[in-house]
Amino acid sequence: MSENRLTNILVPVFAVILGIIAGAIVMIVSGYDPIAGYSALLYGAFGDRYYIGETIRQVTPYILAGLAVAFAFRTGLFNIGVEGQLIVGWLAAVWVGVAFELPKVIHLPLAIVAAAFAGALWGFIPGFLKARFRVHEVIVTIMMNYIALYVSNAIIRSVLSDQGFKSEKIHPTASLRSEFLQSLTDYSTLHYGIIISLIAAVVMWFLLEKTTTGYELRAVGFNQHASHYAGMNVNRNIILSMVISGAFAGIAGAMEGLGTFENVSVKAGFTGVGFDGIAVALLGGNNAFGIILAAILFGALKVGALEMPSAADVPTELVDIIIALIIFFVASSYLIRLVLMRFKKGGK
């Protein structure tokens, strides 16, 4: 293994360790017992079959949201709109799940494809504006998040809901729920979405690393001028990158709508999954395998945090502080790299 690759692995590991240590210091300063807090967090994430099932279920949309952010980032774009793309994907999946009665072998794939298409369409708009008019994708995708939130709320109220705040439950033929997986995990909300998310990670890796299209996308991300000089269609690749990124995010929404909740409801605010996907992608080094590991960590933190108030009298907000500290140390990776380089020189 090359030194550069080893350093790329060690940086996020040290970031997590430093984040956990800093979180323990915050607990001590705030008057809480960090050992009891972290013990409760671990038990809440992996303490029994039910908690393990809930953690894996939480990991599912995190993997897909992380892939969405990473795919755009690997091609030189910063997709802050994963949250909005997830919301429209969730809406589209549930709409298909409620509106049609079809055999499961058709209905479930159709609902997932609808979610991917909705997310891709929401990604196409900032991609087109970036390619055609050079409008920065960060500004557009942030605005598109709010449009997605309020337009989806309006559609739920006026089209999908009789009660005014949530849709009907999807038909069983469109559901990702699994009695087998639920029985294995003491009737948690675990569903088949985890398999889809792992397949999506393989698809991203294969597309970027093993195909001509992926090579062009990465080349455009490295240097648009050199790619144009080499004969690549830069504008087409910018749009394609955002479309594929949006499709991953839309499928993440489908996992929530078809698996976890089996409906869609009016939202007072963002789900947070899309924004957490940015942290997952950063911690995972924008690598498909790294994103899976980062999603497991974030899923464990989110689910395990629910046990902390009752078991250790530690507020769940401290987990958000730990996540923020981990992101801070990942963003400060230059300092970690500098320390590692000096440590290596000192050992010679």
PDB file of C-alpha atoms in Angstrom, residues 1-254:
ATOM      1  CA  MET A   1       0.000   0.000   0.000  1.00  0.00           C
ATOM      2  CA  SER A   2       1.418   3.407  -1.002  1.00  0.00           C
ATOM      3  CA  GLU A   3       2.108   6.049   1.647  1.00  0.00           C
ATOM      4  CA  ASN A   4      -0.427   8.430   0.080  1.00  0.00           C
ATOM      5  CA  ARG A   5      -3.201   5.819   0.188  1.00  0.00           C
ATOM      6  CA  LEU A   6      -2.313   4.920   3.782  1.00  0.00           C
ATOM      7  CA  THR A   7      -2.475   8.603   4.734  1.00  0.00           C
ATOM      8  CA  ASN A   8      -5.884   8.937   3.042  1.00  0.00           C
ATOM      9  CA  ILE A   9      -7.125   6.081   5.239  1.00  0.00           C
ATOM     10  CA  LEU A  10      -5.538   7.365   8.458  1.00  0.00           C
ATOM     11  CA  VAL A  11      -6.821  10.946   8.145  1.00  0.00           C
ATOM     12  CA  PRO A  12     -10.556  10.132   8.587  1.00  0.00           C
ATOM     13  CA  VAL A  13      -9.710   7.551  11.282  1.00  0.00           C
ATOM     14  CA  PHE A  14      -7.813  10.169  13.283  1.00  0.00           C
ATOM     15  CA  ALA A  15     -10.599  12.681  12.611  1.00  0.00           C
ATOM     16  CA  VAL A  16     -13.131  10.321  14.196  1.00  0.00           C
ATOM     17  CA  ILE A  17     -10.857   9.592  17.176  1.00  0.00           C
ATOM     18  CA  LEU A  18     -10.190  13.298  17.755  1.00  0.00           C
ATOM     19  CA  GLY A  19     -13.901  14.061  17.407  1.00  0.00           C
ATOM     20  CA  ILE A  20     -14.781  11.432  20.024  1.00  0.00           C
ATOM     21  CA  ILE A  21     -12.069  12.691  22.399  1.00  0.00           C
ATOM     22  CA  ALA A  22     -13.205  16.294  21.944  1.00  0.00           C
ATOM     23  CA  GLY A  23     -16.801  15.165  22.529  1.00  0.00           C
ATOM     24  CA  ALA A  24     -15.730  13.515  25.794  1.00  0.00           C
ATOM     25  CA  ILE A  25     -14.095  16.779  26.869  1.00  0.00           C
ATOM     26  CA  VAL A  26     -17.323  18.659  26.095  1.00  0.00           C
ATOM     27  CA  MET A  27     -19.256  16.135  28.222  1.00  0.00           C
ATOM     28  CA  ILE A  28     -16.859  16.571  31.164  1.00  0.00           C
ATOM     29  CA  VAL A  29     -17.001  20.372  30.944  1.00  0.00           C
ATOM     30  CA  SER A  30     -20.816  20.181  30.778  1.00  0.00           C
ATOM     31  CA  GLY A  31     -20.930  17.987  33.882  1.00  0.00           C
ATOM     32  CA  TYR A  32     -21.712  14.649  32.235  1.00  0.00           C
ATOM     33  CA  ASP A  33     -19.946  11.300  32.482  1.00  0.00           C
ATOM     34  CA  PRO A  34     -18.380  10.559  29.046  1.00  0.00           C
ATOM     35  CA  ILE A  35     -17.900   6.848  29.781  1.00  0.00           C
ATOM     36  CA  ALA A  36     -21.583   6.452  30.671  1.00  0.00           C
ATOM     37  CA  GLY A  37     -22.554   8.575  27.677  1.00  0.00           C
ATOM     38  CA  TYR A  38     -20.534   6.616  25.144  1.00  0.00           C
ATOM     39  CA  SER A  39     -21.549   3.305  26.719  1.00  0.00           C
ATOM     40  CA  ALA A  40     -25.207   4.277  26.307  1.00  0.00           C
ATOM     41  CA  LEU A  41     -24.532   5.358  22.721  1.00  0.00           C
ATOM     42  CA  LEU A  42     -22.880   2.032  21.862  1.00  0.00           C
ATOM     43  CA  TYR A  43     -25.684   0.074  23.496  1.00  0.00           C
ATOM     44  CA  GLY A  44     -28.304   2.147  21.694  1.00  0.00           C
ATOM     45  CA  ALA A  45     -26.628   1.388  18.348  1.00  0.00           C
ATOM     46  CA  PHE A  46     -25.514  -2.241  18.738  1.00  0.00           C
ATOM     47  CA  GLY A  47     -26.810  -3.420  22.135  1.00  0.00           C
ATOM     48  CA  ASP A  48     -29.347  -5.930  20.830  1.00  0.00           C
ATOM     49  CA  ARG A  49     -30.907  -7.166  17.598  1.00  0.00           C
ATOM     50  CA  TYR A  50     -33.541  -4.424  17.504  1.00  0.00           C
ATOM     51  CA  TYR A  51     -30.997  -1.629  17.849  1.00  0.00           C
ATOM     52  CA  ILE A  52     -28.753  -3.218  15.218  1.00  0.00           C
ATOM     53  CA  GLY A  53     -31.720  -3.356  12.827  1.00  0.00           C
ATOM     54  CA  GLU A  54     -32.545   0.307  13.474  1.00  0.00           C
ATOM     55  CA  THR A  55     -28.914   1.307  12.928  1.00  0.00           C
ATOM     56  CA  ILE A  56     -28.730  -0.532   9.590  1.00  0.00           C
ATOM     57  CA  ARG A  57     -32.026   1.057   8.562  1.00  0.00           C
ATOM     58  CA  GLN A  58     -30.590   4.505   9.330  1.00  0.00           C
ATOM     59  CA  VAL A  59     -27.413   3.665   7.411  1.00  0.00           C
ATOM     60  CA  THR A  60     -29.421   2.981   4.227  1.00  0.00           C
ATOM     61  CA  PRO A  61     -30.332   6.578   3.228  1.00  0.00           C
ATOM     62  CA  TYR A  62     -26.987   7.840   4.527  1.00  0.00           C
ATOM     63  CA  ILE A  63     -25.113   5.641   2.043  1.00  0.00           C
ATOM     64  CA  LEU A  64     -27.201   6.919  -0.871  1.00  0.00           C
ATOM     65  CA  ALA A  65     -27.035  10.563   0.238  1.00  0.00           C
ATOM     66  CA  GLY A  66     -23.270  10.218   0.648  1.00  0.00           C
ATOM     67  CA  LEU A  67     -22.967   8.697  -2.819  1.00  0.00           C
ATOM     68  CA  ALA A  68     -24.985  11.586  -4.277  1.00  0.00           C
ATOM     69  CA  VAL A  69     -22.690  14.197  -2.742  1.00  0.00           C
ATOM     70  CA  ALA A  70     -19.523  12.245  -3.566  1.00  0.00           C
ATOM     71  CA  PHE A  71     -20.453  11.596  -7.198  1.00  0.00           C
ATOM     72  CA  ALA A  72     -20.878  15.301  -7.878  1.00  0.00           C
ATOM     73  CA  PHE A  73     -17.752  16.160  -5.905  1.00  0.00           C
ATOM     74  CA  ARG A  74     -15.640  13.622  -7.798  1.00  0.00           C
ATOM     75  CA  THR A  75     -16.645  15.398 -11.008  1.00  0.00           C
ATOM     76  CA  GLY A  76     -15.812  18.872  -9.709  1.00  0.00           C
ATOM     77  CA  LEU A  77     -19.278  19.927  -8.514  1.00  0.00           C
ATOM     78  CA  PHE A  78     -20.636  20.600  -5.025  1.00  0.00           C
ATOM     79  CA  ASN A  79     -24.219  19.335  -4.809  1.00  0.00           C
ATOM     80  CA  ILE A  80     -25.760  20.959  -1.724  1.00  0.00           C
ATOM     81  CA  GLY A  81     -29.203  20.055  -3.114  1.00  0.00           C
ATOM     82  CA  VAL A  82     -29.213  16.393  -2.069  1.00  0.00           C
ATOM     83  CA  GLU A  83     -31.803  17.192   0.599  1.00  0.00           C
ATOM     84  CA  GLY A  84     -34.246  18.623  -1.959  1.00  0.00           C
ATOM     85  CA  GLN A  85     -33.577  15.809  -4.434  1.00  0.00           C
ATOM     86  CA  LEU A  86     -34.267  13.312  -1.653  1.00  0.00           C
ATOM     87  CA  ILE A  87     -37.577  15.009  -0.825  1.00  0.00           C
ATOM     88  CA  VAL A  88     -38.861  14.982  -4.423  1.00  0.00           C
ATOM     89  CA  GLY A  89     -37.701  11.363  -4.780  1.00  0.00           C
ATOM     90  CA  TRP A  90     -39.601  10.445  -1.620  1.00  0.00           C
ATOM     91  CA  LEU A  91     -42.725  12.176  -2.959  1.00  0.00           C
ATOM     92  CA  ALA A  92     -42.504  10.501  -6.388  1.00  0.00           C
ATOM     93  CA  ALA A  93     -41.952   7.026  -4.934  1.00  0.00           C
ATOM     94  CA  VAL A  94     -44.920   7.277  -2.592  1.00  0.00           C
ATOM     95  CA  TRP A  95     -47.108   8.780  -5.330  1.00  0.00           C
ATOM     96  CA  VAL A  96     -46.453   5.745  -7.523  1.00  0.00           C
ATOM     97  CA  GLY A  97     -46.878   3.460  -4.517  1.00  0.00           C
ATOM     98  CA  VAL A  98     -50.306   4.915  -3.726  1.00  0.00           C
ATOM     99  CA  ALA A  99     -51.664   5.621  -7.228  1.00  0.00           C
ATOM    100  CA  PHE A 100     -51.115   2.213  -8.860  1.00  0.00           C
ATOM    101  CA  GLU A 101     -51.961  -1.376  -8.042  1.00  0.00           C
ATOM    102  CA  LEU A 102     -49.536  -3.614  -9.899  1.00  0.00           C
ATOM    103  CA  PRO A 103     -47.654  -6.878  -9.320  1.00  0.00           C
ATOM    104  CA  LYS A 104     -44.765  -6.363  -6.907  1.00  0.00           C
ATOM    105  CA  VAL A 105     -42.178  -7.274  -9.545  1.00  0.00           C
ATOM    106  CA  ILE A 106     -43.353  -4.225 -11.545  1.00  0.00           C
ATOM    107  CA  HIS A 107     -44.684  -1.905  -8.859  1.00  0.00           C
ATOM    108  CA  LEU A 108     -41.636  -1.717  -6.567  1.00  0.00           C
ATOM    109  CA  PRO A 109     -39.047  -1.134  -9.340  1.00  0.00           C
ATOM    110  CA  LEU A 110     -41.386   1.427 -10.941  1.00  0.00           C
ATOM    111  CA  ALA A 111     -41.638   3.384  -7.689  1.00  0.00           C
ATOM    112  CA  ILE A 112     -37.845   3.362  -7.237  1.00  0.00           C
ATOM    113  CA  VAL A 113     -37.292   4.432 -10.866  1.00  0.00           C
ATOM    114  CA  ALA A 114     -39.822   7.247 -10.380  1.00  0.00           C
ATOM    115  CA  ALA A 115     -37.862   8.442  -7.345  1.00  0.00           C
ATOM    116  CA  ALA A 116     -34.583   8.284  -9.266  1.00  0.00           C
ATOM    117  CA  PHE A 117     -36.152  10.212 -12.164  1.00  0.00           C
ATOM    118  CA  ALA A 118     -37.544  12.901  -9.847  1.00  0.00           C
ATOM    119  CA  GLY A 119     -34.182  13.329  -8.128  1.00  0.00           C
ATOM    120  CA  ALA A 120     -32.401  13.361 -11.487  1.00  0.00           C
ATOM    121  CA  LEU A 121     -34.778  16.051 -12.775  1.00  0.00           C
ATOM    122  CA  TRP A 122     -34.112  18.148  -9.663  1.00  0.00           C
ATOM    123  CA  GLY A 123     -30.393  17.715 -10.286  1.00  0.00           C
ATOM    124  CA  PHE A 124     -30.718  18.508 -13.994  1.00  0.00           C
ATOM    125  CA  ILE A 125     -31.878  22.078 -13.352  1.00  0.00           C
ATOM    126  CA  PRO A 126     -28.742  23.302 -11.499  1.00  0.00           C
ATOM    127  CA  GLY A 127     -26.594  21.183 -13.839  1.00  0.00           C
ATOM    128  CA  PHE A 128     -28.092  22.874 -16.903  1.00  0.00           C
ATOM    129  CA  LEU A 129     -27.768  26.348 -15.384  1.00  0.00           C
ATOM    130  CA  LYS A 130     -24.132  25.613 -14.515  1.00  0.00           C
ATOM    131  CA  ALA A 131     -23.320  24.278 -17.995  1.00  0.00           C
ATOM    132  CA  ARG A 132     -25.277  26.843 -20.023  1.00  0.00           C
ATOM    133  CA  PHE A 133     -25.004  30.058 -18.002  1.00  0.00           C
ATOM    134  CA  ARG A 134     -22.187  29.276 -15.522  1.00  0.00           C
ATOM    135  CA  VAL A 135     -24.506  29.846 -12.557  1.00  0.00           C
ATOM    136  CA  HIS A 136     -22.786  28.409  -9.483  1.00  0.00           C
ATOM    137  CA  GLU A 137     -24.359  25.101  -8.494  1.00  0.00           C
ATOM    138  CA  VAL A 138     -24.083  25.778  -4.740  1.00  0.00           C
ATOM    139  CA  ILE A 139     -26.431  28.779  -4.918  1.00  0.00           C
ATOM    140  CA  VAL A 140     -28.950  27.037  -7.172  1.00  0.00           C
ATOM    141  CA  THR A 141     -29.024  23.760  -5.241  1.00  0.00           C
ATOM    142  CA  ILE A 142     -29.548  25.556  -1.920  1.00  0.00           C
ATOM    143  CA  MET A 143     -32.537  27.387  -3.384  1.00  0.00           C
ATOM    144  CA  MET A 144     -33.841  24.176  -4.962  1.00  0.00           C
ATOM    145  CA  ASN A 145     -33.944  22.580  -1.510  1.00  0.00           C
ATOM    146  CA  TYR A 146     -36.538  25.088  -0.346  1.00  0.00           C
ATOM    147  CA  ILE A 147     -38.527  24.804  -3.565  1.00  0.00           C
ATOM    148  CA  ALA A 148     -38.602  21.015  -3.152  1.00  0.00           C
ATOM    149  CA  LEU A 149     -39.738  21.277   0.473  1.00  0.00           C
ATOM    150  CA  TYR A 150     -42.617  23.687  -0.097  1.00  0.00           C
ATOM    151  CA  VAL A 151     -43.771  22.316  -3.460  1.00  0.00           C
ATOM    152  CA  SER A 152     -43.869  18.766  -2.065  1.00  0.00           C
ATOM    153  CA  ASN A 153     -45.827  19.998   0.977  1.00  0.00           C
ATOM    154  CA  ALA A 154     -48.344  21.685  -1.333  1.00  0.00           C
ATOM    155  CA  ILE A 155     -48.742  18.533  -3.449  1.00  0.00           C
ATOM    156  CA  ILE A 156     -49.223  16.358  -0.351  1.00  0.00           C
ATOM    157  CA  ARG A 157     -51.912  18.661   1.001  1.00  0.00           C
ATOM    158  CA  SER A 158     -53.770  19.111  -2.281  1.00  0.00           C
ATOM    159  CA  VAL A 159     -53.297  15.787  -4.076  1.00  0.00           C
ATOM    160  CA  LEU A 160     -52.092  12.929  -1.901  1.00  0.00           C
ATOM    161  CA  SER A 161     -53.755  13.598   1.426  1.00  0.00           C
ATOM    162  CA  ASP A 162     -57.315  13.459   2.691  1.00  0.00           C
ATOM    163  CA  GLN A 163     -56.247  14.289   6.249  1.00  0.00           C
ATOM    164  CA  GLY A 164     -54.215  17.322   5.286  1.00  0.00           C
ATOM    165  CA  PHE A 165     -50.772  16.304   6.523  1.00  0.00           C
ATOM    166  CA  LYS A 166     -49.815  12.873   5.141  1.00  0.00           C
ATOM    167  CA  SER A 167     -50.586  10.534   2.275  1.00  0.00           C
ATOM    168  CA  GLU A 168     -52.278   7.185   2.412  1.00  0.00           C
ATOM    169  CA  LYS A 169     -50.098   4.183   3.096  1.00  0.00           C
ATOM    170  CA  ILE A 170     -48.503   2.749  -0.046  1.00  0.00           C
ATOM    171  CA  HIS A 171     -49.756  -0.575  -1.420  1.00  0.00           C
ATOM    172  CA  PRO A 172     -47.865  -3.639  -0.113  1.00  0.00           C
ATOM    173  CA  THR A 173     -46.683  -4.351  -3.671  1.00  0.00           C
ATOM    174  CA  ALA A 174     -44.608  -1.136  -3.570  1.00  0.00           C
ATOM    175  CA  SER A 175     -43.167  -1.715  -0.092  1.00  0.00           C
ATOM    176  CA  LEU A 176     -39.553  -2.501   0.765  1.00  0.00           C
ATOM    177  CA  ARG A 177     -40.578  -3.925   4.132  1.00  0.00           C
ATOM    178  CA  SER A 178     -39.290  -7.418   4.861  1.00  0.00           C
ATOM    179  CA  GLU A 179     -40.882  -9.722   7.422  1.00  0.00           C
ATOM    180  CA  PHE A 180     -37.740 -11.864   7.269  1.00  0.00           C
ATOM    181  CA  LEU A 181     -35.385  -8.974   8.114  1.00  0.00           C
ATOM    182  CA  GLN A 182     -37.773  -7.666  10.744  1.00  0.00           C
ATOM    183  CA  SER A 183     -37.976 -11.062  12.441  1.00  0.00           C
ATOM    184  CA  LEU A 184     -34.164 -11.287  12.446  1.00  0.00           C
ATOM    185  CA  THR A 185     -33.921  -7.909  14.194  1.00  0.00           C
ATOM    186  CA  ASP A 186     -36.725  -8.278  16.760  1.00  0.00           C
ATOM    187  CA  TYR A 187     -39.220  -6.393  14.562  1.00  0.00           C
ATOM    188  CA  SER A 188     -37.202  -3.273  13.837  1.00  0.00           C
ATOM    189  CA  THR A 189     -37.954  -1.154  10.761  1.00  0.00           C
ATOM    190  CA  LEU A 190     -35.093  -2.733   8.785  1.00  0.00           C
ATOM    191  CA  HIS A 191     -36.014  -3.287   5.131  1.00  0.00           C
ATOM    192  CA  TYR A 192     -34.511  -4.375   1.805  1.00  0.00           C
ATOM    193  CA  GLY A 193     -33.290  -0.854   1.098  1.00  0.00           C
ATOM    194  CA  ILE A 194     -29.885  -1.680   2.592  1.00  0.00           C
ATOM    195  CA  ILE A 195     -29.285  -4.112  -0.288  1.00  0.00           C
ATOM    196  CA  ILE A 196     -30.224  -1.424  -2.833  1.00  0.00           C
ATOM    197  CA  SER A 197     -27.874   1.082  -1.194  1.00  0.00           C
ATOM    198  CA  LEU A 198     -24.948  -1.358  -1.298  1.00  0.00           C
ATOM    199  CA  ILE A 199     -25.667  -2.095  -4.969  1.00  0.00           C
ATOM    200  CA  ALA A 200     -25.716   1.671  -5.615  1.00  0.00           C
ATOM    201  CA  ALA A 201     -22.256   1.971  -4.032  1.00  0.00           C
ATOM    202  CA  VAL A 202     -20.917  -0.702  -6.386  1.00  0.00           C
ATOM    203  CA  VAL A 203     -22.589   1.057  -9.343  1.00  0.00           C
ATOM    204  CA  MET A 204     -20.928   4.358  -8.444  1.00  0.00           C
ATOM    205  CA  TRP A 205     -17.506   2.715  -8.076  1.00  0.00           C
ATOM    206  CA  PHE A 206     -17.858   0.848 -11.371  1.00  0.00           C
ATOM    207  CA  LEU A 207     -19.178   3.863 -13.266  1.00  0.00           C
ATOM    208  CA  LEU A 208     -16.435   6.227 -12.123  1.00  0.00           C
ATOM    209  CA  GLU A 209     -13.490   3.824 -12.117  1.00  0.00           C
ATOM    210  CA  LYS A 210     -14.190   1.316 -14.894  1.00  0.00           C
ATOM    211  CA  THR A 211     -16.055   3.130 -17.678  1.00  0.00           C
ATOM    212  CA  THR A 212     -15.166   5.694 -20.330  1.00  0.00           C
ATOM    213  CA  THR A 213     -18.019   7.910 -19.169  1.00  0.00           C
ATOM    214  CA  GLY A 214     -16.662   7.850 -15.634  1.00  0.00           C
ATOM    215  CA  TYR A 215     -13.189   8.752 -16.875  1.00  0.00           C
ATOM    216  CA  GLU A 216     -14.604  11.749 -18.744  1.00  0.00           C
ATOM    217  CA  LEU A 217     -16.614  12.847 -15.708  1.00  0.00           C
ATOM    218  CA  ARG A 218     -13.548  12.695 -13.471  1.00  0.00           C
ATOM    219  CA  ALA A 219     -11.415  14.438 -16.098  1.00  0.00           C
ATOM    220  CA  VAL A 220     -13.892  17.319 -16.294  1.00  0.00           C
ATOM    221  CA  GLY A 221     -13.765  17.498 -12.495  1.00  0.00           C
ATOM    222  CA  PHE A 222      -9.969  17.758 -12.506  1.00  0.00           C
ATOM    223  CA  ASN A 223      -9.668  20.351 -15.280  1.00  0.00           C
ATOM    224  CA  GLN A 224     -12.489  21.555 -17.513  1.00  0.00           C
ATOM    225  CA  HIS A 225     -10.176  23.419 -19.916  1.00  0.00           C
ATOM    226  CA  ALA A 226      -7.895  20.417 -20.470  1.00  0.00           C
ATOM    227  CA  SER A 227     -10.943  18.162 -20.932  1.00  0.00           C
ATOM    228  CA  HIS A 228     -12.387  20.527 -23.537  1.00  0.00           C
ATOM    229  CA  TYR A 229      -9.028  20.653 -25.323  1.00  0.00           C
ATOM    230  CA  ALA A 230      -8.978  16.819 -25.325  1.00  0.00           C
ATOM    231  CA  GLY A 231     -12.325  16.808 -27.173  1.00  0.00           C
ATOM    232  CA  MET A 232     -14.666  16.026 -24.274  1.00  0.00           C
ATOM    233  CA  ASN A 233     -18.087  17.652 -24.078  1.00  0.00           C
ATOM    234  CA  VAL A 234     -17.674  19.544 -20.810  1.00  0.00           C
ATOM    235  CA  ASN A 235     -21.218  20.926 -20.629  1.00  0.00           C
ATOM    236  CA  ARG A 236     -22.773  17.516 -21.254  1.00  0.00           C
ATOM    237  CA  ASN A 237     -20.640  15.962 -18.527  1.00  0.00           C
ATOM    238  CA  ILE A 238     -21.549  18.681 -16.020  1.00  0.00           C
ATOM    239  CA  ILE A 239     -25.258  18.050 -16.608  1.00  0.00           C
ATOM    240  CA  LEU A 240     -24.799  14.265 -16.556  1.00  0.00           C
ATOM    241  CA  SER A 241     -22.932  14.448 -13.260  1.00  0.00           C
ATOM    242  CA  MET A 242     -25.713  16.397 -11.554  1.00  0.00           C
ATOM    243  CA  VAL A 243     -28.386  14.129 -13.052  1.00  0.00           C
ATOM    244  CA  ILE A 244     -26.706  10.957 -11.729  1.00  0.00           C
ATOM    245  CA  SER A 245     -26.037  12.602  -8.367  1.00  0.00           C
ATOM    246  CA  GLY A 246     -29.700  13.620  -8.156  1.00  0.00           C
ATOM    247  CA  ALA A 247     -30.791  10.078  -9.044  1.00  0.00           C
ATOM    248  CA  PHE A 248     -28.829   8.662  -6.093  1.00  0.00           C
ATOM    249  CA  ALA A 249     -30.475  11.237  -3.821  1.00  0.00           C
ATOM    250  CA  GLY A 250     -33.929  10.447  -5.214  1.00  0.00           C
ATOM    251  CA  ILE A 251     -33.418   6.747  -4.476  1.00  0.00           C
ATOM    252  CA  ALA A 252     -32.450   7.700  -0.906  1.00  0.00           C
ATOM    253  CA  GLY A 253     -35.875   9.335  -0.645  1.00  0.00           C
ATOM    254  CA  ALA A 254     -37.494   6.175  -1.985  1.00  0.00           C
TER     255      ALA A 254
END
